[in-house]
Every structure is written in C-alpha cells, then in structure tokens.
Tab-separated table of C-alpha atoms and ligand atoms in Angstrom:
chain	number	residue	atom	x	y	z
A	1156	MET	CA	0.000	0.000	0.000
A	1157	THR	CA	1.297	3.446	-0.823
A	1158	GLY	CA	0.307	6.834	0.449
A	1159	THR	CA	-2.051	8.442	2.891
A	1160	ILE	CA	-5.247	10.416	2.401
A	1161	ASN	CA	-5.790	13.036	5.050
A	1162	VAL	CA	-9.327	13.699	6.160
A	1163	GLY	CA	-10.775	16.804	7.798
A	1164	LEU	CA	-14.047	16.092	9.586
A	1165	VAL	CA	-16.644	18.799	10.259
A	1166	GLY	CA	-18.942	17.795	13.100
A	1167	LEU	CA	-18.528	15.249	15.885
A	1168	GLY	CA	-22.159	14.634	16.870
A	1169	THR	CA	-24.261	11.507	16.361
A	1170	VAL	CA	-22.930	10.869	12.846
A	1171	GLY	CA	-19.489	12.473	13.200
A	1172	GLY	CA	-18.735	10.442	16.339
A	1173	GLN	CA	-19.449	7.221	14.450
A	1174	VAL	CA	-17.418	8.308	11.419
A	1175	ALA	CA	-14.448	9.200	13.631
A	1176	GLU	CA	-14.710	5.966	15.555
A	1177	ARG	CA	-14.745	3.887	12.362
A	1178	LEU	CA	-11.686	5.705	11.047
A	1179	LEU	CA	-9.818	5.444	14.336
A	1180	THR	CA	-10.652	1.848	15.232
A	1181	TRP	CA	-10.983	0.104	11.878
A	1182	GLY	CA	-7.944	1.574	10.130
A	1183	PRO	CA	-6.318	-1.573	8.689
A	1184	GLN	CA	-9.569	-2.896	7.197
A	1185	LEU	CA	-10.478	0.474	5.678
A	1186	SER	CA	-6.969	0.972	4.309
A	1187	ARG	CA	-6.964	-2.466	2.727
A	1188	ARG	CA	-10.202	-1.642	0.915
A	1189	ALA	CA	-9.119	1.865	-0.057
A	1190	GLY	CA	-5.583	0.903	-1.053
A	1191	VAL	CA	-4.263	3.876	0.920
A	1192	GLU	CA	-4.152	4.825	4.568
A	1193	LEU	CA	-7.065	6.996	5.684
A	1194	CYS	CA	-5.867	9.410	8.329
A	1195	LEU	CA	-8.219	11.515	10.433
A	1196	GLN	CA	-6.178	14.707	10.479
A	1197	ARG	CA	-8.434	17.367	12.061
A	1198	VAL	CA	-11.978	17.642	13.435
A	1199	LEU	CA	-13.915	20.909	13.474
A	1200	VAL	CA	-16.216	21.204	16.498
A	1201	ARG	CA	-17.971	24.090	18.195
A	1202	ASP	CA	-16.426	23.404	21.606
A	1203	PRO	CA	-13.176	21.384	21.707
A	1204	LYS	CA	-13.430	21.139	25.510
A	1205	LYS	CA	-16.830	19.433	25.566
A	1206	ARG	CA	-16.863	15.903	27.055
A	1207	ARG	CA	-17.573	13.277	24.401
A	1208	ALA	CA	-18.472	9.610	24.329
A	1209	ILE	CA	-15.757	8.940	21.757
A	1210	GLU	CA	-12.090	8.805	22.759
A	1211	ILE	CA	-10.271	11.217	20.513
A	1212	ALA	CA	-6.885	12.914	20.862
A	1213	PRO	CA	-7.512	16.529	21.941
A	1214	GLU	CA	-4.946	17.851	19.454
A	1215	LEU	CA	-7.189	16.661	16.595
A	1216	LEU	CA	-9.975	18.995	17.692
A	1217	THR	CA	-10.282	22.623	16.614
A	1218	SER	CA	-12.994	25.264	16.519
A	1219	GLU	CA	-11.231	27.192	13.748
A	1220	PRO	CA	-12.611	26.365	10.250
A	1221	ALA	CA	-9.408	27.569	8.556
A	1222	ASP	CA	-7.480	24.780	10.325
A	1223	LEU	CA	-9.258	22.402	7.942
A	1224	LEU	CA	-10.219	24.528	4.966
A	1225	GLU	CA	-6.838	26.189	4.538
A	1226	ASP	CA	-4.630	23.266	5.437
A	1227	PRO	CA	-3.149	22.015	2.154
A	1228	ALA	CA	-2.363	18.676	3.807
A	1229	ILE	CA	-6.073	17.852	4.054
A	1230	ASP	CA	-7.208	16.041	0.901
A	1231	VAL	CA	-10.833	15.397	1.745
A	1232	LEU	CA	-13.352	17.410	3.740
A	1233	VAL	CA	-16.075	15.275	5.340
A	1234	GLU	CA	-19.012	17.396	6.515
A	1235	VAL	CA	-21.573	15.833	8.843
A	1236	ALA	CA	-22.631	18.895	10.838
A	1237	GLY	CA	-25.819	19.770	8.897
A	1238	GLY	CA	-27.704	23.028	8.303
A	1239	ASP	CA	-27.393	25.463	5.421
A	1240	GLU	CA	-24.796	28.114	6.311
A	1241	PRO	CA	-21.956	28.124	7.143
A	1242	MET	CA	-21.736	24.563	5.776
A	1243	ARG	CA	-22.449	25.507	2.148
A	1244	SER	CA	-19.608	28.057	2.295
A	1245	TYR	CA	-17.245	25.541	3.916
A	1246	LEU	CA	-17.919	23.050	1.137
A	1247	GLU	CA	-17.440	25.733	-1.499
A	1248	ARG	CA	-14.176	26.867	0.076
A	1249	ALA	CA	-12.909	23.307	0.289
A	1250	ILE	CA	-13.740	22.656	-3.383
A	1251	ASN	CA	-12.104	25.919	-4.429
A	1252	ALA	CA	-9.025	24.845	-2.493
A	1253	GLY	CA	-8.915	21.646	-4.554
A	1254	LYS	CA	-10.229	19.340	-1.835
A	1255	HIS	CA	-12.694	16.559	-2.466
A	1256	VAL	CA	-15.849	16.753	-0.408
A	1257	ILE	CA	-18.085	14.192	1.268
A	1258	THR	CA	-21.245	15.485	2.874
A	1259	ALA	CA	-24.275	14.159	4.726
A	1260	ASN	CA	-25.960	17.552	4.410
A	1261	LYS	CA	-29.348	17.149	2.717
A	1262	MET	CA	-30.288	20.802	3.053
A	1263	VAL	CA	-27.136	22.016	1.315
A	1264	MET	CA	-27.321	19.335	-1.379
A	1265	ALA	CA	-31.044	19.943	-1.986
A	1266	LYS	CA	-30.647	23.713	-2.280
A	1267	HIS	CA	-27.167	24.058	-3.757
A	1268	GLY	CA	-26.151	20.563	-4.911
A	1269	PRO	CA	-26.093	21.222	-8.686
A	1270	GLU	CA	-23.921	24.349	-8.231
A	1271	LEU	CA	-21.486	22.539	-5.908
A	1272	LEU	CA	-21.278	19.622	-8.347
A	1273	ASP	CA	-20.631	22.026	-11.254
A	1274	LEU	CA	-17.952	23.836	-9.247
A	1275	ALA	CA	-16.347	20.531	-8.283
A	1276	ALA	CA	-16.283	19.437	-11.931
A	1277	ALA	CA	-14.575	22.715	-12.852
A	1278	ARG	CA	-11.988	22.217	-10.092
A	1279	ASN	CA	-11.506	18.543	-10.998
A	1280	VAL	CA	-12.546	17.251	-7.594
A	1281	ASP	CA	-15.585	15.235	-6.573
A	1282	VAL	CA	-18.552	15.699	-4.241
A	1283	TYR	CA	-19.930	12.551	-2.602
A	1284	PHE	CA	-23.250	12.724	-0.771
A	1285	GLU	CA	-24.585	9.206	-0.268
A	1286	ALA	CA	-25.394	10.058	3.361
A	1287	ALA	CA	-27.515	13.108	2.457
A	1288	VAL	CA	-30.550	10.934	1.608
A	1289	GLY	CA	-31.778	7.775	3.254
A	1290	GLY	CA	-28.977	7.299	5.829
A	1291	GLY	CA	-27.390	3.915	5.219
A	1292	ILE	CA	-29.514	2.919	2.201
A	1293	PRO	CA	-27.353	3.002	-0.936
A	1294	LEU	CA	-29.347	5.419	-3.076
A	1295	ILE	CA	-27.016	7.921	-4.705
A	1296	SER	CA	-24.510	5.267	-5.727
A	1297	THR	CA	-27.389	3.157	-7.031
A	1298	PHE	CA	-28.523	5.953	-9.355
A	1299	ARG	CA	-25.039	7.207	-10.087
A	1300	THR	CA	-23.517	3.878	-11.052
A	1301	ASP	CA	-25.725	0.804	-10.963
A	1302	LEU	CA	-28.793	2.241	-12.715
A	1303	GLN	CA	-27.054	4.540	-15.151
A	1304	ALA	CA	-28.043	2.418	-18.137
A	1305	ASN	CA	-31.679	3.272	-17.441
A	1306	ARG	CA	-34.119	6.014	-18.154
A	1307	ILE	CA	-35.639	6.425	-14.697
A	1308	GLU	CA	-39.418	6.586	-15.038
A	1309	ARG	CA	-40.462	7.146	-11.442
A	1310	VAL	CA	-39.221	7.167	-7.871
A	1311	SER	CA	-41.659	6.761	-4.982
A	1312	ALA	CA	-40.423	6.743	-1.423
A	1313	VAL	CA	-41.193	6.617	2.248
A	1314	ILE	CA	-38.216	8.776	3.033
A	1315	ASN	CA	-38.960	10.262	6.450
A	1316	GLY	CA	-38.636	7.878	9.357
A	1317	THR	CA	-40.260	10.145	11.933
A	1318	THR	CA	-43.527	10.517	10.055
A	1319	ASN	CA	-43.582	6.826	9.200
A	1320	TYR	CA	-43.190	5.978	12.877
A	1321	VAL	CA	-45.907	8.492	13.829
A	1322	LEU	CA	-48.362	7.282	11.173
A	1323	GLY	CA	-47.685	3.686	12.196
A	1324	ARG	CA	-48.510	4.420	15.830
A	1325	MET	CA	-51.684	6.278	14.829
A	1326	ALA	CA	-52.727	3.316	12.679
A	1327	VAL	CA	-51.925	0.538	15.139
A	1328	ALA	CA	-52.589	2.119	18.528
A	1329	GLY	CA	-55.221	4.675	17.510
A	1330	LEU	CA	-53.114	7.532	18.898
A	1331	SER	CA	-53.771	11.145	17.970
A	1332	LEU	CA	-51.073	12.937	15.985
A	1333	GLY	CA	-49.931	14.774	19.130
A	1334	GLU	CA	-49.677	11.584	21.171
A	1335	ALA	CA	-47.796	9.767	18.420
A	1336	VAL	CA	-45.344	12.663	17.989
A	1337	GLY	CA	-44.765	12.607	21.771
A	1338	GLU	CA	-43.932	8.897	21.547
A	1339	ALA	CA	-41.607	9.508	18.589
A	1340	GLN	CA	-39.803	12.196	20.599
A	1341	ALA	CA	-39.432	9.872	23.587
A	1342	ALA	CA	-38.085	7.133	21.267
A	1343	GLY	CA	-35.490	9.560	19.867
A	1344	TYR	CA	-36.926	9.761	16.347
A	1345	ALA	CA	-38.602	13.164	16.407
A	1346	GLU	CA	-36.849	16.446	17.203
A	1347	ALA	CA	-38.068	18.713	20.021
A	1348	ASP	CA	-39.464	20.892	17.208
A	1349	PRO	CA	-40.841	18.270	14.799
A	1350	THR	CA	-41.959	20.744	12.083
A	1351	ASP	CA	-39.305	19.711	9.543
A	1352	ASP	CA	-40.450	16.104	9.596
A	1353	ILE	CA	-44.201	16.448	10.260
A	1354	GLY	CA	-44.568	19.257	7.717
A	1355	GLY	CA	-42.867	17.246	4.955
A	1356	PHE	CA	-39.909	19.666	4.593
A	1357	ASP	CA	-37.284	16.976	5.276
A	1358	ALA	CA	-38.892	14.659	2.713
A	1359	ALA	CA	-39.014	17.473	0.146
A	1360	TYR	CA	-35.265	18.126	0.548
A	1361	LYS	CA	-34.588	14.442	0.051
A	1362	LEU	CA	-36.878	14.236	-2.977
A	1363	ALA	CA	-35.146	17.268	-4.503
A	1364	ILE	CA	-31.843	15.382	-4.306
A	1365	LEU	CA	-33.257	12.075	-5.539
A	1366	GLY	CA	-35.153	13.721	-8.408
A	1367	SER	CA	-32.116	15.755	-9.467
A	1368	ILE	CA	-29.919	12.662	-9.528
A	1369	ALA	CA	-32.505	10.318	-11.050
A	1370	TYR	CA	-33.294	12.592	-14.012
A	1371	GLU	CA	-30.154	14.776	-14.085
A	1372	ILE	CA	-32.220	17.916	-13.813
A	1373	LYS	CA	-32.286	20.647	-11.193
A	1374	VAL	CA	-35.243	19.945	-8.909
A	1375	ARG	CA	-35.382	22.705	-6.279
A	1376	PRO	CA	-37.063	22.042	-2.917
A	1377	ASP	CA	-39.402	25.025	-3.411
A	1378	GLU	CA	-40.648	23.571	-6.727
A	1379	ILE	CA	-41.841	20.442	-4.961
A	1380	TYR	CA	-45.475	20.375	-3.908
A	1381	ARG	CA	-45.417	19.741	-0.168
A	1382	GLU	CA	-48.029	18.814	2.390
A	1383	GLY	CA	-47.350	17.362	5.825
A	1384	ILE	CA	-49.330	14.891	7.928
A	1385	GLU	CA	-50.933	17.475	10.218
A	1386	GLY	CA	-54.531	16.995	9.034
A	1387	ILE	CA	-54.780	13.241	9.520
A	1388	GLU	CA	-57.009	11.855	12.265
A	1389	PRO	CA	-57.225	8.327	13.738
A	1390	VAL	CA	-60.572	7.716	11.994
A	1391	ASP	CA	-58.865	8.057	8.591
A	1392	PHE	CA	-56.773	4.963	9.353
A	1393	ARG	CA	-59.945	2.974	10.027
A	1394	TYR	CA	-61.466	4.007	6.713
A	1395	ALA	CA	-58.139	3.380	4.949
A	1396	ARG	CA	-58.047	-0.177	6.254
A	1397	GLU	CA	-61.668	-0.743	5.296
A	1398	LEU	CA	-60.859	0.428	1.757
A	1399	GLY	CA	-57.625	-1.623	1.522
A	1400	TYR	CA	-55.025	1.099	2.080
A	1401	ALA	CA	-52.304	2.232	4.476
A	1402	ILE	CA	-51.622	5.946	5.021
A	1403	LYS	CA	-48.013	6.979	4.330
A	1404	LEU	CA	-46.130	10.214	3.751
A	1405	ILE	CA	-45.098	9.659	0.140
A	1406	ALA	CA	-42.381	11.449	-1.800
A	1407	HIS	CA	-43.045	10.854	-5.471
A	1408	THR	CA	-41.461	11.887	-8.728
A	1409	GLN	CA	-42.386	10.709	-12.195
A	1410	ARG	CA	-41.223	11.463	-15.713
A	1411	HIS	CA	-43.538	13.080	-18.271
A	1412	PRO	CA	-42.618	14.385	-21.727
A	1413	GLY	CA	-40.380	17.400	-21.050
A	1414	ARG	CA	-41.450	17.628	-17.413
A	1415	VAL	CA	-41.436	15.739	-14.111
A	1416	GLU	CA	-43.870	15.438	-11.233
A	1417	ALA	CA	-42.358	16.043	-7.823
A	1418	ARG	CA	-44.574	15.985	-4.765
A	1419	VAL	CA	-44.594	15.146	-1.055
A	1420	HIS	CA	-47.883	14.529	0.718
A	1421	PRO	CA	-49.694	11.924	2.773
A	1422	ALA	CA	-51.382	9.334	0.601
A	1423	MET	CA	-53.485	6.219	0.793
A	1424	VAL	CA	-51.238	3.426	-0.472
A	1425	PRO	CA	-52.765	0.067	-1.539
A	1426	LEU	CA	-51.924	-2.563	1.073
A	1427	ASP	CA	-50.246	-4.777	-1.530
A	1428	HIS	CA	-47.819	-1.994	-2.592
A	1429	PRO	CA	-44.314	-2.483	-1.093
A	1430	LEU	CA	-44.360	1.057	0.353
A	1431	ALA	CA	-47.463	0.182	2.404
A	1432	ARG	CA	-45.395	-2.375	4.308
A	1433	VAL	CA	-42.584	-0.064	5.433
A	1434	GLU	CA	-42.731	-0.201	9.223
A	1435	GLY	CA	-41.546	2.049	12.048
A	1436	ALA	CA	-38.792	4.528	11.284
A	1437	GLU	CA	-37.520	2.624	8.239
A	1438	ASN	CA	-37.232	4.220	4.807
A	1439	ALA	CA	-37.917	2.620	1.424
A	1440	VAL	CA	-37.356	3.850	-2.101
A	1441	PHE	CA	-39.165	2.260	-5.024
A	1442	VAL	CA	-37.528	2.957	-8.379
A	1443	GLU	CA	-38.702	2.114	-11.855
A	1444	GLY	CA	-36.227	2.187	-14.734
A	1445	ASP	CA	-36.908	1.324	-18.363
A	1446	LEU	CA	-34.318	-1.473	-18.453
A	1447	VAL	CA	-34.188	-2.738	-14.899
A	1448	GLY	CA	-37.911	-2.628	-14.155
A	1449	GLN	CA	-38.821	-2.157	-10.489
A	1450	VAL	CA	-36.268	-2.012	-7.684
A	1451	LEU	CA	-36.975	-1.587	-3.981
A	1452	LEU	CA	-34.354	-0.317	-1.555
A	1453	VAL	CA	-35.186	-0.532	2.146
A	1454	GLY	CA	-33.291	0.200	5.342
A	1455	GLN	CA	-32.502	2.597	8.129
A	1456	GLY	CA	-32.784	6.120	6.793
A	1457	ALA	CA	-31.195	7.898	9.738
A	1458	GLY	CA	-29.077	7.380	12.841
A	1459	GLY	CA	-25.380	7.625	13.563
A	1460	ARG	CA	-24.217	4.174	12.501
A	1461	PRO	CA	-26.201	3.782	9.230
A	1462	THR	CA	-25.284	7.324	8.170
A	1463	ALA	CA	-21.623	6.741	9.047
A	1464	SER	CA	-21.778	3.605	6.904
A	1465	ALA	CA	-22.675	5.794	3.901
A	1466	VAL	CA	-20.059	8.453	4.720
A	1467	VAL	CA	-17.167	6.047	5.228
A	1468	GLY	CA	-18.262	4.018	2.192
A	1469	ASP	CA	-18.023	7.199	0.116
A	1470	LEU	CA	-14.585	7.883	1.599
A	1471	ILE	CA	-13.259	4.464	0.598
A	1472	ASP	CA	-14.651	4.852	-2.911
A	1473	LEU	CA	-13.170	8.333	-3.232
A	1474	ALA	CA	-9.813	7.207	-1.832
A	1475	ARG	CA	-9.594	4.487	-4.482
A	1476	SER	CA	-10.205	7.072	-7.203
A	1477	ILE	CA	-7.619	9.451	-5.760
A	1478	ARG	CA	-5.092	6.640	-5.557
A	1479	ARG	CA	-5.655	5.725	-9.182
A	1480	GLY	CA	-5.698	9.374	-10.243
A	1481	VAL	CA	-9.125	9.036	-11.849
A	1482	GLN	CA	-12.667	10.183	-11.241
A	1483	SER	CA	-14.334	6.797	-11.161
A	1484	ARG	CA	-17.837	8.172	-10.998
A	1485	PRO	CA	-19.526	9.915	-13.904
A	1486	SER	CA	-20.019	13.636	-13.449
A	1487	PHE	CA	-23.477	15.109	-13.850
A	1488	SER	CA	-24.782	17.254	-16.651
A	1489	PHE	CA	-28.042	18.789	-15.538
A	1490	ASP	CA	-30.663	19.452	-18.202
A	1491	ASP	CA	-32.149	22.901	-17.486
A	1492	ARG	CA	-35.035	22.513	-19.927
A	1493	ILE	CA	-37.008	19.994	-17.841
A	1494	THR	CA	-39.504	21.662	-15.485
A	1495	VAL	CA	-41.720	20.470	-12.638
A	1496	VAL	CA	-45.432	19.876	-13.369
A	1497	PRO	CA	-47.640	22.266	-11.325
A	1498	MET	CA	-49.611	20.276	-8.735
A	1499	GLY	CA	-52.942	21.339	-10.221
A	1500	GLU	CA	-52.088	19.454	-13.417
A	1501	VAL	CA	-51.023	16.258	-11.646
A	1502	VAL	CA	-53.556	13.507	-12.231
A	1503	THR	CA	-54.316	11.530	-9.083
A	1504	ARG	CA	-57.079	9.779	-7.204
A	1505	ALA	CA	-58.468	11.201	-3.966
A	1506	TYR	CA	-60.206	10.331	-0.692
A	1507	TYR	CA	-62.625	12.743	0.987
A	1508	ARG	CA	-64.177	12.434	4.448
A	1509	ILE	CA	-67.185	14.713	4.644
A	1510	ARG	CA	-69.497	15.490	7.560
A	1511	VAL	CA	-72.964	16.341	6.350
A	1512	ASP	CA	-76.425	17.037	7.713
A	1513	ASP	CA	-78.329	13.773	7.407
A	1514	ARG	CA	-81.113	14.894	5.151
A	1515	THR	CA	-82.656	14.404	1.736
A	1516	GLY	CA	-80.682	15.536	-1.284
A	1517	VAL	CA	-77.207	15.748	0.302
A	1518	LEU	CA	-75.775	12.918	-1.745
A	1519	ALA	CA	-77.305	14.367	-4.904
A	1520	ALA	CA	-75.724	17.769	-4.183
A	1521	ILE	CA	-72.305	16.220	-3.579
A	1522	GLY	CA	-72.612	14.009	-6.657
A	1523	HIS	CA	-73.516	17.108	-8.678
A	1524	VAL	CA	-70.316	18.904	-7.607
A	1525	PHE	CA	-68.144	15.941	-8.582
A	1526	ALA	CA	-69.954	15.618	-11.926
A	1527	GLU	CA	-69.536	19.314	-12.706
A	1528	GLU	CA	-65.815	19.117	-11.942
A	1529	GLY	CA	-65.462	16.081	-14.190
A	1530	VAL	CA	-64.455	13.857	-11.275
A	1531	SER	CA	-65.745	10.305	-11.322
A	1532	ILE	CA	-66.590	8.656	-7.979
A	1533	SER	CA	-64.958	5.280	-7.389
A	1534	SER	CA	-66.427	4.319	-3.994
A	1535	LEU	CA	-68.786	5.764	-1.422
A	1536	ILE	CA	-69.273	4.825	2.225
A	1537	GLN	CA	-71.897	6.261	4.530
A	1538	LYS	CA	-72.021	5.102	8.108
A	1539	ASP	CA	-75.245	5.276	10.113
A	1540	ALA	CA	-76.235	8.796	10.983
A	1541	TRP	CA	-75.158	10.221	14.335
A	1542	SER	CA	-78.414	10.552	16.169
A	1543	GLN	CA	-77.107	13.211	18.590
A	1544	ASP	CA	-76.599	15.910	16.002
A	1545	GLN	CA	-78.303	14.453	12.919
A	1546	THR	CA	-75.095	14.375	10.915
A	1547	ALA	CA	-73.568	11.601	8.873
A	1548	GLU	CA	-70.039	10.882	7.693
A	1549	LEU	CA	-69.506	10.250	4.016
A	1550	VAL	CA	-66.308	8.815	2.603
A	1551	VAL	CA	-65.729	9.182	-1.114
A	1552	THR	CA	-62.838	7.926	-3.229
A	1553	THR	CA	-62.471	9.049	-6.807
A	1554	HIS	CA	-61.051	7.848	-10.084
A	1555	PRO	CA	-58.015	9.775	-11.402
A	1556	ALA	CA	-58.576	13.461	-12.109
A	1557	PRO	CA	-56.421	16.611	-12.257
A	1558	ASP	CA	-55.582	17.774	-8.746
A	1559	ALA	CA	-57.048	21.220	-9.505
A	1560	SER	CA	-60.455	19.614	-10.191
A	1561	LEU	CA	-60.208	17.578	-6.989
A	1562	GLN	CA	-59.407	20.749	-5.028
A	1563	ARG	CA	-62.233	22.710	-6.610
A	1564	ALA	CA	-64.631	19.866	-5.745
A	1565	ARG	CA	-63.354	20.027	-2.158
A	1566	GLU	CA	-63.941	23.789	-1.925
A	1567	ARG	CA	-67.342	23.667	-3.582
A	1568	MET	CA	-68.515	20.819	-1.326
A	1569	ALA	CA	-67.341	22.670	1.776
A	1570	ALA	CA	-69.494	25.611	0.683
A	1571	LEU	CA	-72.678	23.516	0.280
A	1572	GLU	CA	-75.308	24.359	2.869
A	1573	PRO	CA	-75.806	20.796	4.249
A	1574	VAL	CA	-72.054	20.105	4.413
A	1575	ARG	CA	-70.644	20.758	7.893
A	1576	ALA	CA	-67.021	20.121	6.888
A	1577	VAL	CA	-64.761	18.342	4.445
A	1578	SER	CA	-62.841	16.862	7.374
A	1579	ALA	CA	-60.137	15.063	5.408
A	1580	PHE	CA	-58.687	15.065	1.921
A	1581	LEU	CA	-55.953	12.622	0.917
A	1582	ARG	CA	-54.565	11.558	-2.420
A	1583	VAL	CA	-54.860	7.892	-3.248
A	1584	PHE	CA	-51.620	6.493	-4.610
B	2950	HSE	N1	-35.547	13.393	10.509
B	2950	HSE	C1	-35.282	12.474	9.466
B	2950	HSE	C2	-36.293	11.344	9.487
B	2950	HSE	C3	-33.927	11.862	9.527
B	2950	HSE	O1	-37.110	11.268	10.386
B	2950	HSE	O2	-36.256	10.526	8.589
B	2950	HSE	C4	-32.872	12.798	9.063
B	2950	HSE	O3	-32.948	12.991	7.687
C-alpha cells in the first residue's frame, strides 16, 4: 500500500462520532479496501473542551474552520454537521481549495447541490453525498452507477422515518397525531421541534436530491409540492383499512414528456404496494427504470451508525479514485429545460371524508359537484347517521382526475349548505 489520504471532519455529533470511531478503530480494514491509509487529520467542532463519548486525541480537535479549509495537507473534507450556512460556504471553500468533499448535508445538497457539483467538476474534484438521503440505504450510488443504463421513469419513497413511525402508531394504537409525535420524541426519532419532519420539509429536501440525480435535472425544494401529515385523524386509518389502504407520507417523482412530477404529501397506499409495508422509522425507495424494471431499496434512513456507513463508504470509494488518479464516478450534466409539473395538473385519485347534515338531497348535491368538476366517484361509504346531532359521515374515493379539479370539488362541497365540513382530503396512490 502506498500513500495516505488526510481527512478533515466537520462535526462530531451523532454521525461524526461514528465516522471518527470507524476511522480510528478500523484503520487496517479500511486501508486495505481503499488501497491507501485513511488518516483523520483534524476535526472541526464548536467546543473542543466538551466531554464526548468517543475517545479522541484533543490535538485533533479545533474550533477554527481555517485549520481544515486552509490546510493544504487535508485532501478530503467530510461534513456531517448539517444546516445550510456556514456549511455551504465551507464546502465551497474546500472545493475551491482543490479538496474533495463528502457530505451528509441534505439541506445544502437539496438547495445548492447542482452548483457545488458544477464547481467541483470545474476544479476537478468530486462531491460525494450518499449520506444526504436515506442514511445507510445506498441510493445515490445506485442511481449514479448501478442504474445509469436506465431512463428512470419514477421514484416513490417513504423517506422520512419520523412521520412513518408516527403514522404507524396512529394506525396501530389509535393515537392522535400529538400523542404519536410525543412517543416519537421519547423514542429519539422526532426532534423537540418536529416541524421539519411532520410538515414534509425533510422529505421534500430528500426528494429534490433524488429527483435531481434520477433525471439529471435541477429539482429545487421550493418547486416540490409539499403537504405534511398534520390533518390526519385516527378515523382516517380505520377508513383506509376498510378500503384496503395504508396511510403513508409519500415522496413521489415521475417522468412526463419534457417535465417531471415532484410531490410530497400523505397518501393512501394500496396494502399490496411495497411502500405500504414499510414499518416504524424505516425508509424505502421504489424505483422504476426502463431497463431494470422495479427495484426496492429498504433500510434505516437515519441514525449515527447507518449514516456513518454511507459516509465512510463514500470515503473508501473516493480514496480508491484518488489513488488511481481518476474520477471513477460519472459527473453530472443537468438538463435545465425539464420543469416540474404544477400540482394542479397532476392527475391523481383522492379520498374525501365529509361530515354532512343527514337529510334528503345531500348525496345528490355532492354528486352534482363531482360531476360538474369532471371527477368520477370510485367508492362511497356512509355510516349510520349520528343521532345526537343528525349528521352523517360520508367517505368518497375518486377515479383519477387533475388535482385542480379535486381541489375545486373540495372547496365547492365545503361551501354547500348541508355540508358541515370536508374533514379530510388525501390523495390515493
Ligand atoms: N428526521 C429524518 C427522518 C432523519 O425522520 O427521517 C434525518 O434525515
């Protein structure tokens, strides 16, 4: 074996601690696979004096970014700290200084990935980001190498573990959203402020990265239609089961001529679809390519050890390329002409739960709205009227229709005099 590759690590938290430990305790095995020695040279932390679970030589720690970014001895910057700035700038500085970059930062890669990849190509270095989406599940390398002979037709994913855990607990234990989020926080899945996960923001960042890589286009997070799981109530899980569905937060992208769909929202997923069976905090990504057909990738989408697996795997791959003096992975060329389909034009099926006054003509009025919007009803359930307040609950599923028509039907029904509320609206996948 010849040579050493020096690594600067940014962040020594849940993921960084595991990355450092792997590098420090598994050196010979990693070096044998990489063909060079991988040396952890410096670690950037906020507070070098803080007590840590991992045993690490104090002289490796620094709170000064320049100690990594401006040290010519460091070949590779590994960033696992997260958040937008200053991390985007650190990555940019490292690339400009001729360093290769490995990052687990989904926010930076979702918002600025194409620009960083372009800059890296111009500087003849590489950006690896397997850990930015789906933790330990090999997704980026799958698209970037194994599926590159394909035209990717669609990618559908359960890509947020927190919401999948929460929805699972609502479905199985009948918990309210608040109770299930409390459980997820106690189990260490949900953050103290769960907005990023519950609101679908985290999934939208991940879909932006997956869509960009799958189609080699620039999918920006703010172009992705996004809805979180806030409106779902325990009763919706009972109706879903009765109708043969599970409720999941789905991130979906699909190719159309000259355009792609890209959307994140809760959806009713048929029970025989593989995504309906993703349990707990696991993630799953269902890919369809024109040559390969359907592929399902499942695993732990977060956590220190699975994410470190992706980071250190990238490092070994990169080290091999550096040793051989080649860029073993294809670079990207993003097609700027492909745009995202506005949600209103997306054709989908829908589920409505509607509370109505239990009186003559209500069904006719609702049927009239659907007919006028060109939406065909697929199924209709009405449970016995509630004698206390003379209301009834109607559940309607539709055949496929443009989302704008489904939304107009929802608004027009809510405005009907005998309709108390359209209490739930979900797309059917
Ligand atoms: N909060 C994310 C999730 C993990 O629940 O899946 C980090 O991307």
